[in-house]
Amino acid sequence: MIPVTRAVTRVGEHDLGVRGIDTSIPNVARIYDYLLGGKDNFAADRQAAQQLLAAIPDIAAIVRDNRMFIGRVVRYLTGEAGIRQFLDLGAGLPARSSVHEIAQAIAPKARVVYIDNDPVVCLHGQALLRSGDSVAMVRADLRGPEEVLGHRDVLHVLDLAEPIGVLCASALHFVADEENPYQIIAGYRDRLAPGSFLAITHGTSGETEQDDPDHAADSATYVYQRASAQLHVRSLPEIRRLFDGFDLVEPGVVWMTEWRPDPGVRPTGRSRSLRGGVGRKP
C-alpha cells in the first residue's frame, strides 16, 4: 500500500503570499482540514471554522461522519462491486483513512486520483502523497468534466474504458445553481464506462422543521459567504436529480448516517445532517 507521509517542512503563509495566494480568504478544504484536526490551514480558515463551531457545535462530528460515509462507500465499491479505480472530486487534503488507503487495504492494486482546484491544497496534498503510478493529486476544477477526465495525470492513473468509482462528498453544495451541477454530473456520467459508480453527500435544506431544528443550514450558509466558495443547500428531490442516469444502490438517497451503517458504530454528529447516496451507471 502506498503510504501517506507528512512532509518534513510545511509551506508557510509568507511563502504562499509571495506566490500570490491570498491566505486571508477562508478556504473550504482547509476549513474541513481544521475540523478534522489537521494542521494544513491558516488563521482565516481557523476563524471561519470557529464560527461554524459556535453556530453548529457538532459540525466537526458531522465532518467525521462524512468521512465515515466515504469509508463505507469505498469498502462497498472495492469489496462488493469490484471497483479498482477511484476519482475523488473536490477531495481536499488527504486525511487519515484516505480513499487510497481504504481501497488498497482490500485491493492493493487499486488506483486513486484526487481532484481539487485550490493551489494550496494541491501543493500540500502532493507533499503528503508518494504517488507513484497508482495515486495522484491533480489540480483541476470539478466543474469541468472534460478538463478533469482529459488531464494527462488523470489518464496516467485511470483507465476510462473500465468502471470508475466517482466520489463527490461535500462538494456539490459549493456549486451554485447557475453553474448547473446537474449538467456537470451528466458530463462525468456520459464519459464513464458502464458499471461505474457515483457517490454523493450534499447539504440539504430539510423538508420539515425537525430536519433542521436549529437552522444549521442557514448558519453554515452565512459563515461560508466569506469563504472561497459559498454554500448552496438543496432539497431531497434536487439531490436525487443529481443521480439521473444512475441506478440507485439500496437504500437510495438517505441521511448519510443511514447509508449502510457499520454494525455497532454510532454517528458522532446529529443523525440528520447531510444526504448521501450511491448510484451505478447501467
C-alpha atoms as a PDB file:
ATOM      1  CA  MET A   1       0.000   0.000   0.000  1.00  0.00           C
ATOM      2  CA  ILE A   2       1.269   3.476  -0.818  1.00  0.00           C
ATOM      3  CA  PRO A   3       1.627   5.439   2.428  1.00  0.00           C
ATOM      4  CA  VAL A   4       0.601   8.972   3.210  1.00  0.00           C
ATOM      5  CA  THR A   5       3.686  10.701   4.554  1.00  0.00           C
ATOM      6  CA  ARG A   6       3.855  14.091   6.236  1.00  0.00           C
ATOM      7  CA  ALA A   7       6.279  16.452   4.578  1.00  0.00           C
ATOM      8  CA  VAL A   8       9.310  17.398   6.668  1.00  0.00           C
ATOM      9  CA  THR A   9       8.673  21.082   6.069  1.00  0.00           C
ATOM     10  CA  ARG A  10       5.393  22.920   5.703  1.00  0.00           C
ATOM     11  CA  VAL A  11       4.587  25.811   3.424  1.00  0.00           C
ATOM     12  CA  GLY A  12       4.135  28.979   5.457  1.00  0.00           C
ATOM     13  CA  GLU A  13       1.692  31.826   4.914  1.00  0.00           C
ATOM     14  CA  HIS A  14       4.540  34.153   3.953  1.00  0.00           C
ATOM     15  CA  ASP A  15       5.738  31.741   1.252  1.00  0.00           C
ATOM     16  CA  LEU A  16       2.236  31.476  -0.147  1.00  0.00           C
ATOM     17  CA  GLY A  17       1.837  35.245  -0.088  1.00  0.00           C
ATOM     18  CA  VAL A  18       4.979  35.546  -2.162  1.00  0.00           C
ATOM     19  CA  ARG A  19       3.432  33.098  -4.647  1.00  0.00           C
ATOM     20  CA  GLY A  20       0.341  35.303  -4.962  1.00  0.00           C
ATOM     21  CA  ILE A  21      -2.040  33.103  -2.957  1.00  0.00           C
ATOM     22  CA  ASP A  22      -4.319  35.043  -0.606  1.00  0.00           C
ATOM     23  CA  THR A  23      -4.401  33.128   2.679  1.00  0.00           C
ATOM     24  CA  SER A  24      -6.672  35.768   4.235  1.00  0.00           C
ATOM     25  CA  ILE A  25      -9.691  34.243   2.470  1.00  0.00           C
ATOM     26  CA  PRO A  26     -11.090  31.172   4.265  1.00  0.00           C
ATOM     27  CA  ASN A  27     -10.774  28.101   2.077  1.00  0.00           C
ATOM     28  CA  VAL A  28     -13.399  25.359   2.077  1.00  0.00           C
ATOM     29  CA  ALA A  29     -10.890  22.490   2.013  1.00  0.00           C
ATOM     30  CA  ARG A  30      -8.686  23.984   4.728  1.00  0.00           C
ATOM     31  CA  ILE A  31     -11.711  24.658   6.973  1.00  0.00           C
ATOM     32  CA  TYR A  32     -12.577  20.986   6.514  1.00  0.00           C
ATOM     33  CA  ASP A  33      -8.977  20.047   7.355  1.00  0.00           C
ATOM     34  CA  TYR A  34      -9.127  22.064  10.587  1.00  0.00           C
ATOM     35  CA  LEU A  35     -12.424  20.465  11.614  1.00  0.00           C
ATOM     36  CA  LEU A  36     -10.831  17.042  11.086  1.00  0.00           C
ATOM     37  CA  GLY A  37      -7.964  18.019  13.374  1.00  0.00           C
ATOM     38  CA  GLY A  38      -5.463  18.720  10.599  1.00  0.00           C
ATOM     39  CA  LYS A  39      -2.692  21.311  10.601  1.00  0.00           C
ATOM     40  CA  ASP A  40      -2.678  22.402   6.955  1.00  0.00           C
ATOM     41  CA  ASN A  41      -4.758  25.537   7.490  1.00  0.00           C
ATOM     42  CA  PHE A  42      -4.285  29.219   8.202  1.00  0.00           C
ATOM     43  CA  ALA A  43      -5.679  31.859  10.543  1.00  0.00           C
ATOM     44  CA  ALA A  44      -8.614  32.789   8.285  1.00  0.00           C
ATOM     45  CA  ASP A  45      -9.578  29.133   7.936  1.00  0.00           C
ATOM     46  CA  ARG A  46      -9.447  28.575  11.697  1.00  0.00           C
ATOM     47  CA  GLN A  47     -11.524  31.688  12.355  1.00  0.00           C
ATOM     48  CA  ALA A  48     -14.223  30.531   9.926  1.00  0.00           C
ATOM     49  CA  ALA A  49     -14.158  27.052  11.447  1.00  0.00           C
ATOM     50  CA  GLN A  50     -14.596  28.514  14.916  1.00  0.00           C
ATOM     51  CA  GLN A  51     -17.606  30.489  13.668  1.00  0.00           C
ATOM     52  CA  LEU A  52     -19.067  27.262  12.321  1.00  0.00           C
ATOM     53  CA  LEU A  53     -18.459  25.524  15.650  1.00  0.00           C
ATOM     54  CA  ALA A  54     -20.124  28.377  17.521  1.00  0.00           C
ATOM     55  CA  ALA A  55     -23.194  28.164  15.282  1.00  0.00           C
ATOM     56  CA  ILE A  56     -23.219  24.357  14.901  1.00  0.00           C
ATOM     57  CA  PRO A  57     -21.426  22.763  17.881  1.00  0.00           C
ATOM     58  CA  ASP A  58     -21.369  19.298  16.297  1.00  0.00           C
ATOM     59  CA  ILE A  59     -20.079  20.420  12.886  1.00  0.00           C
ATOM     60  CA  ALA A  60     -16.724  18.675  13.430  1.00  0.00           C
ATOM     61  CA  ALA A  61     -18.616  15.480  14.284  1.00  0.00           C
ATOM     62  CA  ILE A  62     -20.681  15.857  11.095  1.00  0.00           C
ATOM     63  CA  VAL A  63     -17.443  16.181   9.113  1.00  0.00           C
ATOM     64  CA  ARG A  64     -16.173  12.970  10.735  1.00  0.00           C
ATOM     65  CA  ASP A  65     -19.452  11.235   9.847  1.00  0.00           C
ATOM     66  CA  ASN A  66     -18.924  12.347   6.262  1.00  0.00           C
ATOM     67  CA  ARG A  67     -15.505  10.677   6.297  1.00  0.00           C
ATOM     68  CA  MET A  68     -17.117   7.526   7.717  1.00  0.00           C
ATOM     69  CA  PHE A  69     -19.652   7.559   4.862  1.00  0.00           C
ATOM     70  CA  ILE A  70     -16.805   7.787   2.352  1.00  0.00           C
ATOM     71  CA  GLY A  71     -15.103   4.855   4.058  1.00  0.00           C
ATOM     72  CA  ARG A  72     -18.233   2.699   3.875  1.00  0.00           C
ATOM     73  CA  VAL A  73     -18.732   3.568   0.205  1.00  0.00           C
ATOM     74  CA  VAL A  74     -15.131   2.794  -0.743  1.00  0.00           C
ATOM     75  CA  ARG A  75     -15.224  -0.532   1.115  1.00  0.00           C
ATOM     76  CA  TYR A  76     -18.510  -1.423  -0.609  1.00  0.00           C
ATOM     77  CA  LEU A  77     -17.265  -0.443  -4.052  1.00  0.00           C
ATOM     78  CA  THR A  78     -13.919  -2.194  -3.650  1.00  0.00           C
ATOM     79  CA  GLY A  79     -15.090  -5.257  -1.751  1.00  0.00           C
ATOM     80  CA  GLU A  80     -18.540  -5.966  -3.197  1.00  0.00           C
ATOM     81  CA  ALA A  81     -18.748  -4.110  -6.506  1.00  0.00           C
ATOM     82  CA  GLY A  82     -15.215  -4.926  -7.670  1.00  0.00           C
ATOM     83  CA  ILE A  83     -14.194  -1.330  -8.424  1.00  0.00           C
ATOM     84  CA  ARG A  84     -10.437  -0.911  -8.736  1.00  0.00           C
ATOM     85  CA  GLN A  85     -10.110   2.777  -9.595  1.00  0.00           C
ATOM     86  CA  PHE A  86     -11.492   5.921  -7.987  1.00  0.00           C
ATOM     87  CA  LEU A  87     -11.833   9.599  -8.873  1.00  0.00           C
ATOM     88  CA  ASP A  88     -12.304  11.797  -5.796  1.00  0.00           C
ATOM     89  CA  LEU A  89     -13.752  15.165  -6.885  1.00  0.00           C
ATOM     90  CA  GLY A  90     -13.261  18.146  -4.601  1.00  0.00           C
ATOM     91  CA  ALA A  91     -11.134  15.878  -2.460  1.00  0.00           C
ATOM     92  CA  GLY A  92      -9.473  18.462  -0.242  1.00  0.00           C
ATOM     93  CA  LEU A  93      -6.381  17.413   1.662  1.00  0.00           C
ATOM     94  CA  PRO A  94      -5.734  13.684   2.083  1.00  0.00           C
ATOM     95  CA  ALA A  95      -6.781  12.762   5.614  1.00  0.00           C
ATOM     96  CA  ARG A  96      -6.286   9.704   7.738  1.00  0.00           C
ATOM     97  CA  SER A  97      -8.079   6.712   6.248  1.00  0.00           C
ATOM     98  CA  SER A  98      -7.890   8.287   2.816  1.00  0.00           C
ATOM     99  CA  VAL A  99      -9.596   6.714  -0.167  1.00  0.00           C
ATOM    100  CA  HIS A 100      -6.431   5.042  -1.450  1.00  0.00           C
ATOM    101  CA  GLU A 101      -5.589   3.625   1.980  1.00  0.00           C
ATOM    102  CA  ILE A 102      -9.055   2.084   2.367  1.00  0.00           C
ATOM    103  CA  ALA A 103      -9.209   0.763  -1.194  1.00  0.00           C
ATOM    104  CA  GLN A 104      -5.669  -0.610  -1.240  1.00  0.00           C
ATOM    105  CA  ALA A 105      -6.217  -2.394   2.068  1.00  0.00           C
ATOM    106  CA  ILE A 106      -8.755  -4.523   0.155  1.00  0.00           C
ATOM    107  CA  ALA A 107      -7.264  -4.419  -3.339  1.00  0.00           C
ATOM    108  CA  PRO A 108      -3.555  -3.464  -3.252  1.00  0.00           C
ATOM    109  CA  LYS A 109      -3.546  -2.548  -6.953  1.00  0.00           C
ATOM    110  CA  ALA A 110      -6.451  -0.075  -6.645  1.00  0.00           C
ATOM    111  CA  ARG A 111      -5.768   3.314  -8.218  1.00  0.00           C
ATOM    112  CA  VAL A 112      -6.958   6.706  -6.987  1.00  0.00           C
ATOM    113  CA  VAL A 113      -6.853  10.259  -8.330  1.00  0.00           C
ATOM    114  CA  TYR A 114      -7.712  13.161  -6.039  1.00  0.00           C
ATOM    115  CA  ILE A 115      -9.012  16.351  -7.688  1.00  0.00           C
ATOM    116  CA  ASP A 116      -9.044  19.820  -6.143  1.00  0.00           C
ATOM    117  CA  ASN A 117      -8.882  23.302  -7.655  1.00  0.00           C
ATOM    118  CA  ASP A 118      -7.157  25.058  -4.756  1.00  0.00           C
ATOM    119  CA  PRO A 119      -3.404  25.588  -5.328  1.00  0.00           C
ATOM    120  CA  VAL A 120      -2.573  25.425  -1.612  1.00  0.00           C
ATOM    121  CA  VAL A 121      -4.497  22.191  -1.144  1.00  0.00           C
ATOM    122  CA  CYS A 122      -2.770  20.630  -4.147  1.00  0.00           C
ATOM    123  CA  LEU A 123       0.653  21.854  -3.055  1.00  0.00           C
ATOM    124  CA  HIS A 124       0.205  20.312   0.381  1.00  0.00           C
ATOM    125  CA  GLY A 125      -1.539  17.225  -0.965  1.00  0.00           C
ATOM    126  CA  GLN A 126       1.267  16.445  -3.375  1.00  0.00           C
ATOM    127  CA  ALA A 127       3.726  16.778  -0.497  1.00  0.00           C
ATOM    128  CA  LEU A 128       1.675  14.373   1.603  1.00  0.00           C
ATOM    129  CA  LEU A 129       1.373  11.714  -1.099  1.00  0.00           C
ATOM    130  CA  ARG A 130       4.007   9.436  -2.519  1.00  0.00           C
ATOM    131  CA  SER A 131       2.011   8.803  -5.617  1.00  0.00           C
ATOM    132  CA  GLY A 132       3.987   6.508  -7.894  1.00  0.00           C
ATOM    133  CA  ASP A 133       1.721   5.201 -10.640  1.00  0.00           C
ATOM    134  CA  SER A 134      -1.337   4.340  -8.536  1.00  0.00           C
ATOM    135  CA  VAL A 135      -2.190   7.536  -6.600  1.00  0.00           C
ATOM    136  CA  ALA A 136      -2.115  11.137  -7.749  1.00  0.00           C
ATOM    137  CA  MET A 137      -3.363  14.545  -6.697  1.00  0.00           C
ATOM    138  CA  VAL A 138      -4.325  16.774  -9.600  1.00  0.00           C
ATOM    139  CA  ARG A 139      -5.162  20.451  -9.617  1.00  0.00           C
ATOM    140  CA  ALA A 140      -8.348  20.831 -11.663  1.00  0.00           C
ATOM    141  CA  ASP A 141     -11.870  22.168 -11.207  1.00  0.00           C
ATOM    142  CA  LEU A 142     -14.587  19.528 -10.812  1.00  0.00           C
ATOM    143  CA  ARG A 143     -16.932  21.868 -12.686  1.00  0.00           C
ATOM    144  CA  GLY A 144     -15.080  20.985 -15.900  1.00  0.00           C
ATOM    145  CA  PRO A 145     -15.607  17.270 -16.605  1.00  0.00           C
ATOM    146  CA  GLU A 146     -13.759  17.433 -19.928  1.00  0.00           C
ATOM    147  CA  GLU A 147     -10.755  19.109 -18.297  1.00  0.00           C
ATOM    148  CA  VAL A 148     -10.685  16.613 -15.431  1.00  0.00           C
ATOM    149  CA  LEU A 149     -11.169  13.451 -17.495  1.00  0.00           C
ATOM    150  CA  GLY A 150      -8.784  14.666 -20.177  1.00  0.00           C
ATOM    151  CA  HIS A 151      -5.987  15.653 -17.780  1.00  0.00           C
ATOM    152  CA  ARG A 152      -2.807  13.745 -18.574  1.00  0.00           C
ATOM    153  CA  ASP A 153      -2.154  12.863 -14.919  1.00  0.00           C
ATOM    154  CA  VAL A 154      -5.686  11.504 -14.560  1.00  0.00           C
ATOM    155  CA  LEU A 155      -5.260   9.432 -17.719  1.00  0.00           C
ATOM    156  CA  HIS A 156      -1.872   8.214 -16.486  1.00  0.00           C
ATOM    157  CA  VAL A 157      -3.501   6.613 -13.417  1.00  0.00           C
ATOM    158  CA  LEU A 158      -7.058   5.795 -14.508  1.00  0.00           C
ATOM    159  CA  ASP A 159      -8.383   3.771 -17.450  1.00  0.00           C
ATOM    160  CA  LEU A 160     -11.607   5.431 -18.601  1.00  0.00           C
ATOM    161  CA  ALA A 161     -12.570   2.311 -20.540  1.00  0.00           C
ATOM    162  CA  GLU A 162     -13.022   0.477 -17.227  1.00  0.00           C
ATOM    163  CA  PRO A 163     -15.547   1.219 -14.428  1.00  0.00           C
ATOM    164  CA  ILE A 164     -14.603   4.004 -12.017  1.00  0.00           C
ATOM    165  CA  GLY A 165     -15.954   4.941  -8.615  1.00  0.00           C
ATOM    166  CA  VAL A 166     -16.532   8.709  -8.656  1.00  0.00           C
ATOM    167  CA  LEU A 167     -16.725  10.292  -5.203  1.00  0.00           C
ATOM    168  CA  CYS A 168     -18.208  13.743  -4.721  1.00  0.00           C
ATOM    169  CA  ALA A 169     -18.507  14.181  -0.964  1.00  0.00           C
ATOM    170  CA  SER A 170     -19.474  17.581   0.444  1.00  0.00           C
ATOM    171  CA  ALA A 171     -18.503  19.249  -2.829  1.00  0.00           C
ATOM    172  CA  LEU A 172     -21.584  19.875  -4.971  1.00  0.00           C
ATOM    173  CA  HIS A 173     -23.205  22.094  -2.370  1.00  0.00           C
ATOM    174  CA  PHE A 174     -20.414  24.551  -3.198  1.00  0.00           C
ATOM    175  CA  VAL A 175     -21.579  24.671  -6.830  1.00  0.00           C
ATOM    176  CA  ALA A 176     -24.169  27.368  -7.500  1.00  0.00           C
ATOM    177  CA  ASP A 177     -27.397  26.693  -9.389  1.00  0.00           C
ATOM    178  CA  GLU A 178     -26.306  28.976 -12.226  1.00  0.00           C
ATOM    179  CA  GLU A 179     -23.253  26.744 -12.716  1.00  0.00           C
ATOM    180  CA  ASN A 180     -25.676  23.847 -13.333  1.00  0.00           C
ATOM    181  CA  PRO A 181     -24.469  20.994 -11.097  1.00  0.00           C
ATOM    182  CA  TYR A 182     -26.777  18.581 -12.951  1.00  0.00           C
ATOM    183  CA  GLN A 183     -25.061  19.267 -16.245  1.00  0.00           C
ATOM    184  CA  ILE A 184     -21.667  18.926 -14.571  1.00  0.00           C
ATOM    185  CA  ILE A 185     -22.513  15.485 -13.196  1.00  0.00           C
ATOM    186  CA  ALA A 186     -24.013  14.479 -16.543  1.00  0.00           C
ATOM    187  CA  GLY A 187     -20.680  15.419 -18.132  1.00  0.00           C
ATOM    188  CA  TYR A 188     -18.947  12.812 -15.980  1.00  0.00           C
ATOM    189  CA  ARG A 189     -21.728  10.251 -16.323  1.00  0.00           C
ATOM    190  CA  ASP A 190     -21.669  10.325 -20.120  1.00  0.00           C
ATOM    191  CA  ARG A 191     -17.913   9.709 -20.192  1.00  0.00           C
ATOM    192  CA  LEU A 192     -17.850   6.913 -17.606  1.00  0.00           C
ATOM    193  CA  ALA A 193     -17.787   3.251 -18.586  1.00  0.00           C
ATOM    194  CA  PRO A 194     -20.908   1.182 -17.803  1.00  0.00           C
ATOM    195  CA  GLY A 195     -20.652  -0.295 -14.325  1.00  0.00           C
ATOM    196  CA  SER A 196     -19.166   2.908 -12.899  1.00  0.00           C
ATOM    197  CA  PHE A 197     -20.499   4.362  -9.667  1.00  0.00           C
ATOM    198  CA  LEU A 198     -21.237   7.846  -8.336  1.00  0.00           C
ATOM    199  CA  ALA A 199     -21.311   8.642  -4.604  1.00  0.00           C
ATOM    200  CA  ILE A 200     -22.517  11.996  -3.265  1.00  0.00           C
ATOM    201  CA  THR A 201     -23.025  13.681   0.082  1.00  0.00           C
ATOM    202  CA  HIS A 202     -24.795  17.022  -0.019  1.00  0.00           C
ATOM    203  CA  GLY A 203     -26.126  19.643   2.377  1.00  0.00           C
ATOM    204  CA  THR A 204     -29.902  19.781   2.461  1.00  0.00           C
ATOM    205  CA  SER A 205     -32.498  22.384   3.303  1.00  0.00           C
ATOM    206  CA  GLY A 206     -34.622  19.751   5.035  1.00  0.00           C
ATOM    207  CA  GLU A 207     -38.274  19.028   4.403  1.00  0.00           C
ATOM    208  CA  THR A 208     -39.523  19.647   7.944  1.00  0.00           C
ATOM    209  CA  GLU A 209     -38.586  21.749  10.961  1.00  0.00           C
ATOM    210  CA  GLN A 210     -37.456  18.530  12.664  1.00  0.00           C
ATOM    211  CA  ASP A 211     -34.842  18.003   9.954  1.00  0.00           C
ATOM    212  CA  ASP A 212     -33.009  21.211  10.909  1.00  0.00           C
ATOM    213  CA  PRO A 213     -34.408  22.441  14.246  1.00  0.00           C
ATOM    214  CA  ASP A 214     -31.550  24.880  14.957  1.00  0.00           C
ATOM    215  CA  HIS A 215     -31.349  26.169  11.353  1.00  0.00           C
ATOM    216  CA  ALA A 216     -27.825  24.834  10.941  1.00  0.00           C
ATOM    217  CA  ALA A 217     -28.060  25.140   7.150  1.00  0.00           C
ATOM    218  CA  ASP A 218     -28.717  28.882   7.408  1.00  0.00           C
ATOM    219  CA  SER A 219     -25.843  29.314   9.882  1.00  0.00           C
ATOM    220  CA  ALA A 220     -23.394  27.434   7.664  1.00  0.00           C
ATOM    221  CA  THR A 221     -24.513  29.367   4.586  1.00  0.00           C
ATOM    222  CA  TYR A 222     -23.811  32.647   6.421  1.00  0.00           C
ATOM    223  CA  VAL A 223     -20.303  31.624   7.526  1.00  0.00           C
ATOM    224  CA  TYR A 224     -19.328  30.430   4.035  1.00  0.00           C
ATOM    225  CA  GLN A 225     -20.293  33.772   2.459  1.00  0.00           C
ATOM    226  CA  ARG A 226     -16.717  34.996   3.026  1.00  0.00           C
ATOM    227  CA  ALA A 227     -15.050  31.711   2.075  1.00  0.00           C
ATOM    228  CA  SER A 228     -13.515  30.610  -1.217  1.00  0.00           C
ATOM    229  CA  ALA A 229     -16.876  29.086  -2.213  1.00  0.00           C
ATOM    230  CA  GLN A 230     -20.403  29.709  -0.995  1.00  0.00           C
ATOM    231  CA  LEU A 231     -22.775  27.054   0.340  1.00  0.00           C
ATOM    232  CA  HIS A 232     -25.882  26.097  -1.663  1.00  0.00           C
ATOM    233  CA  VAL A 233     -28.033  23.558   0.166  1.00  0.00           C
ATOM    234  CA  ARG A 234     -30.660  21.672  -1.850  1.00  0.00           C
ATOM    235  CA  SER A 235     -33.859  19.742  -1.240  1.00  0.00           C
ATOM    236  CA  LEU A 236     -34.047  15.942  -1.286  1.00  0.00           C
ATOM    237  CA  PRO A 237     -35.670  15.857  -4.780  1.00  0.00           C
ATOM    238  CA  GLU A 238     -32.911  18.147  -6.100  1.00  0.00           C
ATOM    239  CA  ILE A 239     -30.213  15.891  -4.650  1.00  0.00           C
ATOM    240  CA  ARG A 240     -31.878  12.804  -6.133  1.00  0.00           C
ATOM    241  CA  ARG A 241     -31.873  14.543  -9.504  1.00  0.00           C
ATOM    242  CA  LEU A 242     -28.056  14.527  -9.412  1.00  0.00           C
ATOM    243  CA  PHE A 243     -28.284  10.744  -9.864  1.00  0.00           C
ATOM    244  CA  ASP A 244     -30.242  10.961 -13.130  1.00  0.00           C
ATOM    245  CA  GLY A 245     -28.958   8.197 -15.402  1.00  0.00           C
ATOM    246  CA  PHE A 246     -27.732   6.091 -12.478  1.00  0.00           C
ATOM    247  CA  ASP A 247     -29.485   3.212 -10.731  1.00  0.00           C
ATOM    248  CA  LEU A 248     -29.542   3.980  -7.032  1.00  0.00           C
ATOM    249  CA  VAL A 249     -27.945   1.419  -4.742  1.00  0.00           C
ATOM    250  CA  GLU A 250     -30.096   0.493  -1.753  1.00  0.00           C
ATOM    251  CA  PRO A 251     -31.133   2.217   0.454  1.00  0.00           C
ATOM    252  CA  GLY A 252     -31.106   5.121  -2.052  1.00  0.00           C
ATOM    253  CA  VAL A 253     -30.552   8.769  -1.128  1.00  0.00           C
ATOM    254  CA  VAL A 254     -30.903   8.928   2.657  1.00  0.00           C
ATOM    255  CA  TRP A 255     -29.331  10.706   5.601  1.00  0.00           C
ATOM    256  CA  MET A 256     -25.675   9.778   5.190  1.00  0.00           C
ATOM    257  CA  THR A 257     -25.538   8.133   8.612  1.00  0.00           C
ATOM    258  CA  GLU A 258     -28.278   5.738   7.423  1.00  0.00           C
ATOM    259  CA  TRP A 259     -26.456   4.584   4.286  1.00  0.00           C
ATOM    260  CA  ARG A 260     -25.349   1.022   5.068  1.00  0.00           C
ATOM    261  CA  PRO A 261     -24.120   1.855   8.593  1.00  0.00           C
ATOM    262  CA  ASP A 262     -21.487  -0.355  10.165  1.00  0.00           C
ATOM    263  CA  PRO A 263     -22.994  -2.530  12.919  1.00  0.00           C
ATOM    264  CA  GLY A 264     -22.247  -1.180  16.358  1.00  0.00           C
ATOM    265  CA  VAL A 265     -20.816   2.098  15.054  1.00  0.00           C
ATOM    266  CA  ARG A 266     -22.806   5.166  16.033  1.00  0.00           C
ATOM    267  CA  PRO A 267     -22.616   8.513  14.235  1.00  0.00           C
ATOM    268  CA  THR A 268     -20.650  11.141  16.090  1.00  0.00           C
ATOM    269  CA  GLY A 269     -22.830  14.049  14.960  1.00  0.00           C
ATOM    270  CA  ARG A 270     -26.556  14.589  14.534  1.00  0.00           C
ATOM    271  CA  SER A 271     -28.359  11.819  12.684  1.00  0.00           C
ATOM    272  CA  ARG A 272     -29.843  14.290  10.168  1.00  0.00           C
ATOM    273  CA  SER A 273     -27.074  16.361   8.636  1.00  0.00           C
ATOM    274  CA  LEU A 274     -26.097  15.591   5.035  1.00  0.00           C
ATOM    275  CA  ARG A 275     -27.894  13.447   2.493  1.00  0.00           C
ATOM    276  CA  GLY A 276     -25.901  10.653   0.934  1.00  0.00           C
ATOM    277  CA  GLY A 277     -26.345   8.122  -1.825  1.00  0.00           C
ATOM    278  CA  VAL A 278     -24.633   5.891  -4.363  1.00  0.00           C
ATOM    279  CA  GLY A 279     -25.681   5.179  -7.946  1.00  0.00           C
ATOM    280  CA  ARG A 280     -24.478   2.747 -10.624  1.00  0.00           C
ATOM    281  CA  LYS A 281     -24.317   3.549 -14.335  1.00  0.00           C
ATOM    282  CA  PRO A 282     -26.082   0.719 -16.192  1.00  0.00           C
END
